[in-house]
């Protein structure tokens, strides 16, 4: 090892003193003490699991420490509940998934935190090595596994994730499902703009979730919110490449929890396919989207800056072709500007049976950069009720 065990412990204790909530001296569990090795021939899965189990069973504040180096691991499950509600997982190195995508590709998750309370994950890199699976899918092969999520926080509460980098996930990078009070900040997500189904951060059936000060470049939605996402705050995020920030897709099922109380502020989109998007399938559903604020947003060469699509059907195959039952209401766009690659910069395609209601646009200025001289951006609107104030361009004619 580069450092002696005593030096590592001293460094981690110093770091933990400012990181764990308690003032008492934390217990420190260093994964190399349990057999982890930073070399490609060593499977460090058991070592990380053992260190977690020790920390989870300790009633005192605890630190699980991954030092510098590349540690190869298979599927990892960090299960709770734990005796302490003050556990720091500090990663100074890189966790590396198997290069053979079939090893973890049929699992939903590569790294899972389940049923935990009071956990902080700080620093480090998660390398999902997903390029092989992306190629399998892009080649149209039928035997490709679905793929594993790099990091999934499930059925947990009071979780913080900061300074984490997720690269080349097989599928979604970070997922938050069935959780309460999860805060993500200073997150970096990096994957190819052509990587399939690699949402940066996906939030579903969770409440009081924040994403702050983060940079996301990927092949699908930078941030997506599925059924049951409530009280979500997104601010100071850079998105691109990617498919933008999306609510949805919604309307998979008749009985589906709604999405509400979402704030998206100070976001910069660069050459994404979409910007601010709400997408629902055109079928019966009792779900809804309501009380959403998009504010202080800048678009730089975005293909579809503002979009509500209630006829969502990617690929155009086996589309339900009904009327979406998702009720979209109280959607506010304020202080938004930038450039659109498409002439139609604002598109509201709402449900015939459940028209969008309460759309407001205030101080929105979008410019078309793909046309000839003097050609302005336009808006299309179907089955949408709303009002505009301040300077709004393109003009939206609500119907």
GROMACS .gro file of C-alpha atoms in nm:
model
  399
    1UNK     CA    1   0.000   0.000   0.000
    2UNK     CA    2   0.112   0.354  -0.070
    3UNK     CA    3   0.034   0.469   0.285
    4UNK     CA    4   0.060   0.281   0.610
    5UNK     CA    5  -0.264   0.181   0.777
    6UNK     CA    6  -0.207   0.424   1.064
    7UNK     CA    7  -0.161   0.718   0.826
    8UNK     CA    8  -0.477   0.624   0.638
    9UNK     CA    9  -0.675   0.603   0.962
   10UNK     CA   10  -0.547   0.943   1.073
   11UNK     CA   11  -0.639   1.099   0.738
   12UNK     CA   12  -0.985   0.945   0.739
   13UNK     CA   13  -1.053   1.050   1.097
   14UNK     CA   14  -0.958   1.407   1.010
   15UNK     CA   15  -1.192   1.394   0.709
   16UNK     CA   16  -1.471   1.231   0.905
   17UNK     CA   17  -1.456   1.489   1.183
   18UNK     CA   18  -1.605   1.744   0.946
   19UNK     CA   19  -1.833   1.496   0.770
   20UNK     CA   20  -2.028   1.290   1.019
   21UNK     CA   21  -2.311   1.454   1.208
   22UNK     CA   22  -2.203   1.336   1.552
   23UNK     CA   23  -1.928   1.501   1.757
   24UNK     CA   24  -1.807   1.164   1.886
   25UNK     CA   25  -1.509   0.987   1.732
   26UNK     CA   26  -1.631   0.767   1.445
   27UNK     CA   27  -1.540   0.408   1.381
   28UNK     CA   28  -1.339   0.366   1.059
   29UNK     CA   29  -1.364   0.062   0.833
   30UNK     CA   30  -1.104   0.067   0.554
   31UNK     CA   31  -1.190  -0.171   0.272
   32UNK     CA   32  -0.826  -0.273   0.219
   33UNK     CA   33  -0.828  -0.412   0.574
   34UNK     CA   34  -1.095  -0.658   0.454
   35UNK     CA   35  -0.908  -0.777   0.145
   36UNK     CA   36  -0.979  -0.511  -0.118
   37UNK     CA   37  -0.691  -0.452  -0.358
   38UNK     CA   38  -0.651  -0.185  -0.623
   39UNK     CA   39  -0.558  -0.419  -0.905
   40UNK     CA   40  -0.756  -0.569  -1.195
   41UNK     CA   41  -0.704  -0.927  -1.079
   42UNK     CA   42  -0.868  -0.883  -0.738
   43UNK     CA   43  -1.245  -0.898  -0.691
   44UNK     CA   44  -1.305  -0.654  -0.405
   45UNK     CA   45  -1.680  -0.714  -0.380
   46UNK     CA   46  -1.668  -0.916  -0.057
   47UNK     CA   47  -1.428  -0.673   0.107
   48UNK     CA   48  -1.659  -0.376   0.052
   49UNK     CA   49  -1.958  -0.580   0.169
   50UNK     CA   50  -1.776  -0.686   0.485
   51UNK     CA   51  -1.670  -0.329   0.566
   52UNK     CA   52  -2.030  -0.212   0.520
   53UNK     CA   53  -2.169  -0.485   0.745
   54UNK     CA   54  -1.927  -0.385   1.019
   55UNK     CA   55  -2.027  -0.018   0.990
   56UNK     CA   56  -2.397  -0.099   0.971
   57UNK     CA   57  -2.387  -0.309   1.287
   58UNK     CA   58  -2.190  -0.044   1.480
   59UNK     CA   59  -2.405   0.182   1.702
   60UNK     CA   60  -2.148   0.461   1.678
   61UNK     CA   61  -2.098   0.700   1.384
   62UNK     CA   62  -1.899   0.512   1.121
   63UNK     CA   63  -1.688   0.564   0.810
   64UNK     CA   64  -1.645   0.314   0.529
   65UNK     CA   65  -1.334   0.424   0.344
   66UNK     CA   66  -1.226   0.338  -0.012
   67UNK     CA   67  -0.872   0.472  -0.066
   68UNK     CA   68  -0.714   0.584  -0.393
   69UNK     CA   69  -0.692   0.323  -0.668
   70UNK     CA   70  -0.918   0.126  -0.902
   71UNK     CA   71  -1.115  -0.142  -0.718
   72UNK     CA   72  -1.299  -0.399  -0.929
   73UNK     CA   73  -1.637  -0.507  -0.791
   74UNK     CA   74  -1.941  -0.699  -0.905
   75UNK     CA   75  -2.294  -0.626  -0.776
   76UNK     CA   76  -2.286  -0.458  -0.437
   77UNK     CA   77  -2.580  -0.439  -0.199
   78UNK     CA   78  -2.550  -0.210   0.103
   79UNK     CA   79  -2.850  -0.318   0.306
   80UNK     CA   80  -3.007  -0.153   0.607
   81UNK     CA   81  -3.150  -0.079   0.847
   82UNK     CA   82  -2.834   0.002   1.038
   83UNK     CA   83  -2.783   0.062   1.409
   84UNK     CA   84  -2.633   0.407   1.344
   85UNK     CA   85  -2.798   0.686   1.149
   86UNK     CA   86  -2.464   0.851   1.085
   87UNK     CA   87  -2.258   0.656   0.829
   88UNK     CA   88  -2.017   0.813   0.582
   89UNK     CA   89  -1.909   0.617   0.275
   90UNK     CA   90  -1.600   0.805   0.163
   91UNK     CA   91  -1.457   0.710  -0.177
   92UNK     CA   92  -1.122   0.852  -0.282
   93UNK     CA   93  -1.070   0.591  -0.550
   94UNK     CA   94  -1.267   0.439  -0.838
   95UNK     CA   95  -1.507   0.146  -0.825
   96UNK     CA   96  -1.495  -0.043  -1.155
   97UNK     CA   97  -1.766  -0.274  -1.289
   98UNK     CA   98  -1.678  -0.592  -1.483
   99UNK     CA   99  -1.579  -0.527  -1.844
  100UNK     CA  100  -1.796  -0.825  -1.945
  101UNK     CA  101  -2.140  -0.663  -1.937
  102UNK     CA  102  -2.317  -0.997  -1.890
  103UNK     CA  103  -2.176  -1.032  -1.536
  104UNK     CA  104  -2.402  -0.758  -1.394
  105UNK     CA  105  -2.619  -0.677  -1.699
  106UNK     CA  106  -2.918  -0.885  -1.591
  107UNK     CA  107  -2.931  -0.721  -1.249
  108UNK     CA  108  -3.123  -0.400  -1.206
  109UNK     CA  109  -2.844  -0.240  -1.005
  110UNK     CA  110  -2.468  -0.248  -0.988
  111UNK     CA  111  -2.444  -0.064  -0.653
  112UNK     CA  112  -2.754  -0.054  -0.433
  113UNK     CA  113  -2.822   0.121  -0.101
  114UNK     CA  114  -3.149  -0.018   0.033
  115UNK     CA  115  -3.345   0.068   0.347
  116UNK     CA  116  -3.078   0.299   0.489
  117UNK     CA  117  -3.126   0.610   0.702
  118UNK     CA  118  -2.863   0.877   0.762
  119UNK     CA  119  -2.603   0.775   0.504
  120UNK     CA  120  -2.369   1.010   0.320
  121UNK     CA  121  -2.181   0.901   0.005
  122UNK     CA  122  -1.894   1.135  -0.067
  123UNK     CA  123  -1.645   1.158  -0.353
  124UNK     CA  124  -1.512   0.892  -0.584
  125UNK     CA  125  -1.580   0.761  -0.933
  126UNK     CA  126  -1.817   0.485  -1.037
  127UNK     CA  127  -1.711   0.336  -1.371
  128UNK     CA  128  -1.987   0.116  -1.509
  129UNK     CA  129  -1.786   0.015  -1.820
  130UNK     CA  130  -2.110   0.015  -2.018
  131UNK     CA  131  -1.973   0.072  -2.368
  132UNK     CA  132  -1.994  -0.295  -2.463
  133UNK     CA  133  -2.363  -0.315  -2.371
  134UNK     CA  134  -2.436   0.011  -2.555
  135UNK     CA  135  -2.284  -0.141  -2.870
  136UNK     CA  136  -2.495  -0.455  -2.826
  137UNK     CA  137  -2.812  -0.247  -2.807
  138UNK     CA  138  -2.717  -0.008  -3.088
  139UNK     CA  139  -2.643  -0.306  -3.314
  140UNK     CA  140  -3.004  -0.418  -3.264
  141UNK     CA  141  -2.916  -0.752  -3.109
  142UNK     CA  142  -3.199  -0.933  -2.929
  143UNK     CA  143  -2.984  -1.103  -2.667
  144UNK     CA  144  -2.862  -0.789  -2.491
  145UNK     CA  145  -2.934  -0.771  -2.117
  146UNK     CA  146  -3.130  -0.471  -1.993
  147UNK     CA  147  -2.830  -0.336  -1.807
  148UNK     CA  148  -2.756  -0.231  -1.450
  149UNK     CA  149  -2.787   0.111  -1.289
  150UNK     CA  150  -2.457   0.244  -1.155
  151UNK     CA  151  -2.602   0.361  -0.822
  152UNK     CA  152  -2.952   0.308  -0.686
  153UNK     CA  153  -3.086   0.454  -0.361
  154UNK     CA  154  -3.405   0.265  -0.275
  155UNK     CA  155  -3.657   0.280   0.010
  156UNK     CA  156  -3.428   0.503   0.212
  157UNK     CA  157  -3.432   0.841   0.383
  158UNK     CA  158  -3.195   1.117   0.489
  159UNK     CA  159  -2.931   1.034   0.228
  160UNK     CA  160  -2.669   1.276   0.096
  161UNK     CA  161  -2.453   1.222  -0.212
  162UNK     CA  162  -2.184   1.478  -0.287
  163UNK     CA  163  -1.880   1.504  -0.510
  164UNK     CA  164  -1.957   1.175  -0.685
  165UNK     CA  165  -1.873   1.105  -1.050
  166UNK     CA  166  -2.060   0.840  -1.249
  167UNK     CA  167  -1.922   0.738  -1.587
  168UNK     CA  168  -2.030   0.493  -1.858
  169UNK     CA  169  -2.321   0.333  -1.676
  170UNK     CA  170  -2.484   0.039  -1.851
  171UNK     CA  171  -2.825   0.196  -1.794
  172UNK     CA  172  -2.935   0.482  -1.565
  173UNK     CA  173  -2.647   0.640  -1.374
  174UNK     CA  174  -2.817   0.730  -1.045
  175UNK     CA  175  -3.165   0.629  -0.934
  176UNK     CA  176  -3.371   0.745  -0.636
  177UNK     CA  177  -3.679   0.529  -0.575
  178UNK     CA  178  -3.917   0.514  -0.279
  179UNK     CA  179  -3.711   0.762  -0.080
  180UNK     CA  180  -3.753   1.064   0.144
  181UNK     CA  181  -3.509   1.352   0.189
  182UNK     CA  182  -3.229   1.273  -0.056
  183UNK     CA  183  -2.986   1.549  -0.148
  184UNK     CA  184  -2.743   1.527  -0.440
  185UNK     CA  185  -2.487   1.800  -0.499
  186UNK     CA  186  -2.169   1.846  -0.701
  187UNK     CA  187  -2.253   1.539  -0.908
  188UNK     CA  188  -2.081   1.468  -1.240
  189UNK     CA  189  -2.232   1.228  -1.494
  190UNK     CA  190  -2.043   1.144  -1.813
  191UNK     CA  191  -2.137   0.910  -2.096
  192UNK     CA  192  -2.151   0.923  -2.475
  193UNK     CA  193  -2.430   1.125  -2.630
  194UNK     CA  194  -2.531   0.809  -2.818
  195UNK     CA  195  -2.541   0.581  -2.513
  196UNK     CA  196  -2.893   0.431  -2.493
  197UNK     CA  197  -3.119   0.463  -2.189
  198UNK     CA  198  -2.849   0.619  -1.970
  199UNK     CA  199  -3.051   0.879  -1.779
  200UNK     CA  200  -2.824   1.082  -1.554
  201UNK     CA  201  -3.046   1.099  -1.245
  202UNK     CA  202  -3.388   0.934  -1.225
  203UNK     CA  203  -3.631   1.016  -0.943
  204UNK     CA  204  -3.945   0.812  -0.881
  205UNK     CA  205  -4.191   0.758  -0.594
  206UNK     CA  206  -3.980   0.988  -0.378
  207UNK     CA  207  -4.030   1.316  -0.195
  208UNK     CA  208  -3.800   1.601  -0.094
  209UNK     CA  209  -3.520   1.531  -0.340
  210UNK     CA  210  -3.272   1.799  -0.449
  211UNK     CA  211  -3.010   1.806  -0.726
  212UNK     CA  212  -2.769   2.099  -0.700
  213UNK     CA  213  -2.448   2.222  -0.867
  214UNK     CA  214  -2.415   1.930  -1.105
  215UNK     CA  215  -2.293   1.860  -1.458
  216UNK     CA  216  -2.458   1.589  -1.665
  217UNK     CA  217  -2.356   1.467  -2.012
  218UNK     CA  218  -2.524   1.151  -2.133
  219UNK     CA  219  -2.728   0.980  -2.404
  220UNK     CA  220  -3.073   1.011  -2.250
  221UNK     CA  221  -3.245   1.248  -2.006
  222UNK     CA  222  -3.004   1.443  -1.789
  223UNK     CA  223  -3.264   1.426  -1.512
  224UNK     CA  224  -3.593   1.236  -1.534
  225UNK     CA  225  -3.884   1.229  -1.292
  226UNK     CA  226  -4.117   0.932  -1.297
  227UNK     CA  227  -4.448   0.856  -1.125
  228UNK     CA  228  -4.466   0.967  -0.763
  229UNK     CA  229  -4.185   1.225  -0.776
  230UNK     CA  230  -4.287   1.504  -0.536
  231UNK     CA  231  -4.120   1.808  -0.386
  232UNK     CA  232  -3.819   1.799  -0.619
  233UNK     CA  233  -3.575   2.091  -0.636
  234UNK     CA  234  -3.322   2.113  -0.923
  235UNK     CA  235  -3.086   2.410  -0.940
  236UNK     CA  236  -2.758   2.510  -1.104
  237UNK     CA  237  -2.732   2.213  -1.338
  238UNK     CA  238  -2.549   2.198  -1.672
  239UNK     CA  239  -2.705   1.952  -1.917
  240UNK     CA  240  -2.562   1.839  -2.248
  241UNK     CA  241  -2.536   1.629  -2.446
  242UNK     CA  242  -2.856   1.453  -2.353
  243UNK     CA  243  -3.234   1.461  -2.387
  244UNK     CA  244  -3.291   1.744  -2.139
  245UNK     CA  245  -3.480   1.747  -1.811
  246UNK     CA  246  -3.799   1.545  -1.833
  247UNK     CA  247  -4.106   1.478  -1.629
  248UNK     CA  248  -4.204   1.135  -1.751
  249UNK     CA  249  -4.263   0.933  -1.931
  250UNK     CA  250  -4.594   0.897  -1.748
  251UNK     CA  251  -4.910   0.703  -1.822
  252UNK     CA  252  -4.778   0.349  -1.827
  253UNK     CA  253  -5.054   0.236  -1.595
  254UNK     CA  254  -5.412   0.335  -1.514
  255UNK     CA  255  -5.336   0.364  -1.142
  256UNK     CA  256  -5.023   0.574  -1.127
  257UNK     CA  257  -4.907   0.829  -0.866
  258UNK     CA  258  -4.875   1.184  -0.990
  259UNK     CA  259  -4.581   1.424  -1.011
  260UNK     CA  260  -4.611   1.753  -0.822
  261UNK     CA  261  -4.422   2.043  -0.665
  262UNK     CA  262  -4.121   2.048  -0.896
  263UNK     CA  263  -3.881   2.342  -0.925
  264UNK     CA  264  -3.613   2.366  -1.194
  265UNK     CA  265  -3.397   2.680  -1.173
  266UNK     CA  266  -3.073   2.812  -1.320
  267UNK     CA  267  -3.019   2.530  -1.566
  268UNK     CA  268  -2.806   2.559  -1.881
  269UNK     CA  269  -2.878   2.326  -2.174
  270UNK     CA  270  -2.615   2.286  -2.445
  271UNK     CA  271  -2.709   2.119  -2.774
  272UNK     CA  272  -2.953   1.877  -2.615
  273UNK     CA  273  -3.237   1.716  -2.811
  274UNK     CA  274  -3.490   1.856  -2.564
  275UNK     CA  275  -3.485   2.117  -2.293
  276UNK     CA  276  -3.779   2.131  -2.050
  277UNK     CA  277  -4.004   1.839  -2.135
  278UNK     CA  278  -4.319   1.675  -2.000
  279UNK     CA  279  -4.397   1.346  -2.175
  280UNK     CA  280  -4.695   1.115  -2.131
  281UNK     CA  281  -4.824   0.815  -2.321
  282UNK     CA  282  -5.156   0.854  -2.504
  283UNK     CA  283  -5.355   0.610  -2.295
  284UNK     CA  284  -5.592   0.614  -1.998
  285UNK     CA  285  -5.435   0.699  -1.666
  286UNK     CA  286  -5.536   0.860  -1.338
  287UNK     CA  287  -5.196   1.026  -1.296
  288UNK     CA  288  -5.119   1.398  -1.309
  289UNK     CA  289  -4.849   1.664  -1.329
  290UNK     CA  290  -4.909   1.983  -1.134
  291UNK     CA  291  -4.736   2.279  -0.973
  292UNK     CA  292  -4.413   2.291  -1.176
  293UNK     CA  293  -4.184   2.594  -1.202
  294UNK     CA  294  -3.915   2.635  -1.470
  295UNK     CA  295  -3.717   2.956  -1.408
  296UNK     CA  296  -3.389   3.123  -1.512
  297UNK     CA  297  -3.315   2.868  -1.784
  298UNK     CA  298  -3.077   2.915  -2.078
  299UNK     CA  299  -3.085   2.712  -2.400
  300UNK     CA  300  -2.783   2.695  -2.629
  301UNK     CA  301  -2.868   2.530  -2.960
  302UNK     CA  302  -3.138   2.302  -2.820
  303UNK     CA  303  -3.357   2.113  -3.067
  304UNK     CA  304  -3.684   2.129  -2.870
  305UNK     CA  305  -3.645   2.386  -2.591
  306UNK     CA  306  -3.996   2.375  -2.441
  307UNK     CA  307  -4.215   2.072  -2.495
  308UNK     CA  308  -4.527   1.910  -2.352
  309UNK     CA  309  -4.585   1.588  -2.545
  310UNK     CA  310  -4.892   1.391  -2.445
  311UNK     CA  311  -4.860   1.163  -2.746
  312UNK     CA  312  -4.521   1.030  -2.645
  313UNK     CA  313  -4.420   0.717  -2.835
  314UNK     CA  314  -4.048   0.686  -2.913
  315UNK     CA  315  -3.981   0.501  -3.235
  316UNK     CA  316  -4.345   0.531  -3.342
  317UNK     CA  317  -4.415   0.160  -3.300
  318UNK     CA  318  -4.708   0.006  -3.109
  319UNK     CA  319  -4.829   0.351  -3.005
  320UNK     CA  320  -5.148   0.343  -2.795
  321UNK     CA  321  -5.305   0.627  -3.002
  322UNK     CA  322  -5.564   0.707  -2.737
  323UNK     CA  323  -5.609   1.025  -2.537
  324UNK     CA  324  -5.370   1.067  -2.247
  325UNK     CA  325  -5.540   1.058  -1.910
  326UNK     CA  326  -5.254   1.244  -1.738
  327UNK     CA  327  -5.382   1.584  -1.622
  328UNK     CA  328  -5.116   1.855  -1.669
  329UNK     CA  329  -5.180   2.180  -1.481
  330UNK     CA  330  -5.012   2.480  -1.321
  331UNK     CA  331  -4.692   2.476  -1.528
  332UNK     CA  332  -4.496   2.802  -1.510
  333UNK     CA  333  -4.214   2.919  -1.737
  334UNK     CA  334  -4.033   3.232  -1.614
  335UNK     CA  335  -3.722   3.420  -1.728
  336UNK     CA  336  -3.618   3.176  -1.999
  337UNK     CA  337  -3.405   3.248  -2.305
  338UNK     CA  338  -3.166   3.112  -2.563
  339UNK     CA  339  -3.148   2.951  -2.905
  340UNK     CA  340  -3.342   2.674  -3.073
  341UNK     CA  341  -3.220   2.449  -3.353
  342UNK     CA  342  -3.584   2.396  -3.458
  343UNK     CA  343  -3.815   2.659  -3.594
  344UNK     CA  344  -4.085   2.537  -3.354
  345UNK     CA  345  -3.923   2.631  -3.024
  346UNK     CA  346  -4.232   2.588  -2.805
  347UNK     CA  347  -4.462   2.293  -2.856
  348UNK     CA  348  -4.763   2.216  -2.639
  349UNK     CA  349  -4.934   1.895  -2.756
  350UNK     CA  350  -5.180   1.824  -2.478
  351UNK     CA  351  -5.449   1.564  -2.428
  352UNK     CA  352  -5.784   1.601  -2.606
  353UNK     CA  353  -5.968   1.451  -2.312
  354UNK     CA  354  -5.762   1.629  -2.046
  355UNK     CA  355  -5.637   1.961  -2.188
  356UNK     CA  356  -5.342   2.126  -2.015
  357UNK     CA  357  -5.456   2.402  -1.780
  358UNK     CA  358  -5.287   2.687  -1.599
  359UNK     CA  359  -4.982   2.721  -1.825
  360UNK     CA  360  -4.813   3.057  -1.769
  361UNK     CA  361  -4.523   3.207  -1.960
  362UNK     CA  362  -4.345   3.522  -1.838
  363UNK     CA  363  -4.041   3.678  -2.003
  364UNK     CA  364  -3.955   3.398  -2.244
  365UNK     CA  365  -3.734   3.477  -2.544
  366UNK     CA  366  -3.624   3.202  -2.781
  367UNK     CA  367  -3.442   3.259  -3.110
  368UNK     CA  368  -3.432   3.024  -3.409
  369UNK     CA  369  -3.073   2.974  -3.526
  370UNK     CA  370  -3.132   2.727  -3.808
  371UNK     CA  371  -3.323   2.938  -4.056
  372UNK     CA  372  -3.259   3.214  -4.298
  373UNK     CA  373  -3.232   3.579  -4.224
  374UNK     CA  374  -3.536   3.724  -4.054
  375UNK     CA  375  -3.691   3.383  -3.983
  376UNK     CA  376  -3.828   3.374  -3.630
  377UNK     CA  377  -3.903   3.091  -3.393
  378UNK     CA  378  -4.265   2.978  -3.371
  379UNK     CA  379  -4.488   2.796  -3.125
  380UNK     CA  380  -4.756   2.533  -3.172
  381UNK     CA  381  -5.034   2.472  -2.926
  382UNK     CA  382  -5.307   2.206  -2.909
  383UNK     CA  383  -5.550   2.156  -2.621
  384UNK     CA  384  -5.361   2.389  -2.388
  385UNK     CA  385  -5.506   2.668  -2.174
  386UNK     CA  386  -5.281   2.941  -2.041
  387UNK     CA  387  -5.164   3.301  -2.030
  388UNK     CA  388  -4.851   3.496  -2.125
  389UNK     CA  389  -4.709   3.812  -1.970
  390UNK     CA  390  -4.403   4.030  -2.008
  391UNK     CA  391  -4.206   3.973  -2.328
  392UNK     CA  392  -4.280   3.630  -2.477
  393UNK     CA  393  -4.130   3.517  -2.807
  394UNK     CA  394  -4.240   3.313  -2.986
  395UNK     CA  395  -4.601   3.408  -2.931
  396UNK     CA  396  -4.811   3.122  -2.794
  397UNK     CA  397  -5.172   3.109  -2.907
  398UNK     CA  398  -5.342   2.893  -2.647
  399UNK     CA  399  -5.629   2.674  -2.764
   0.00000   0.00000   0.00000
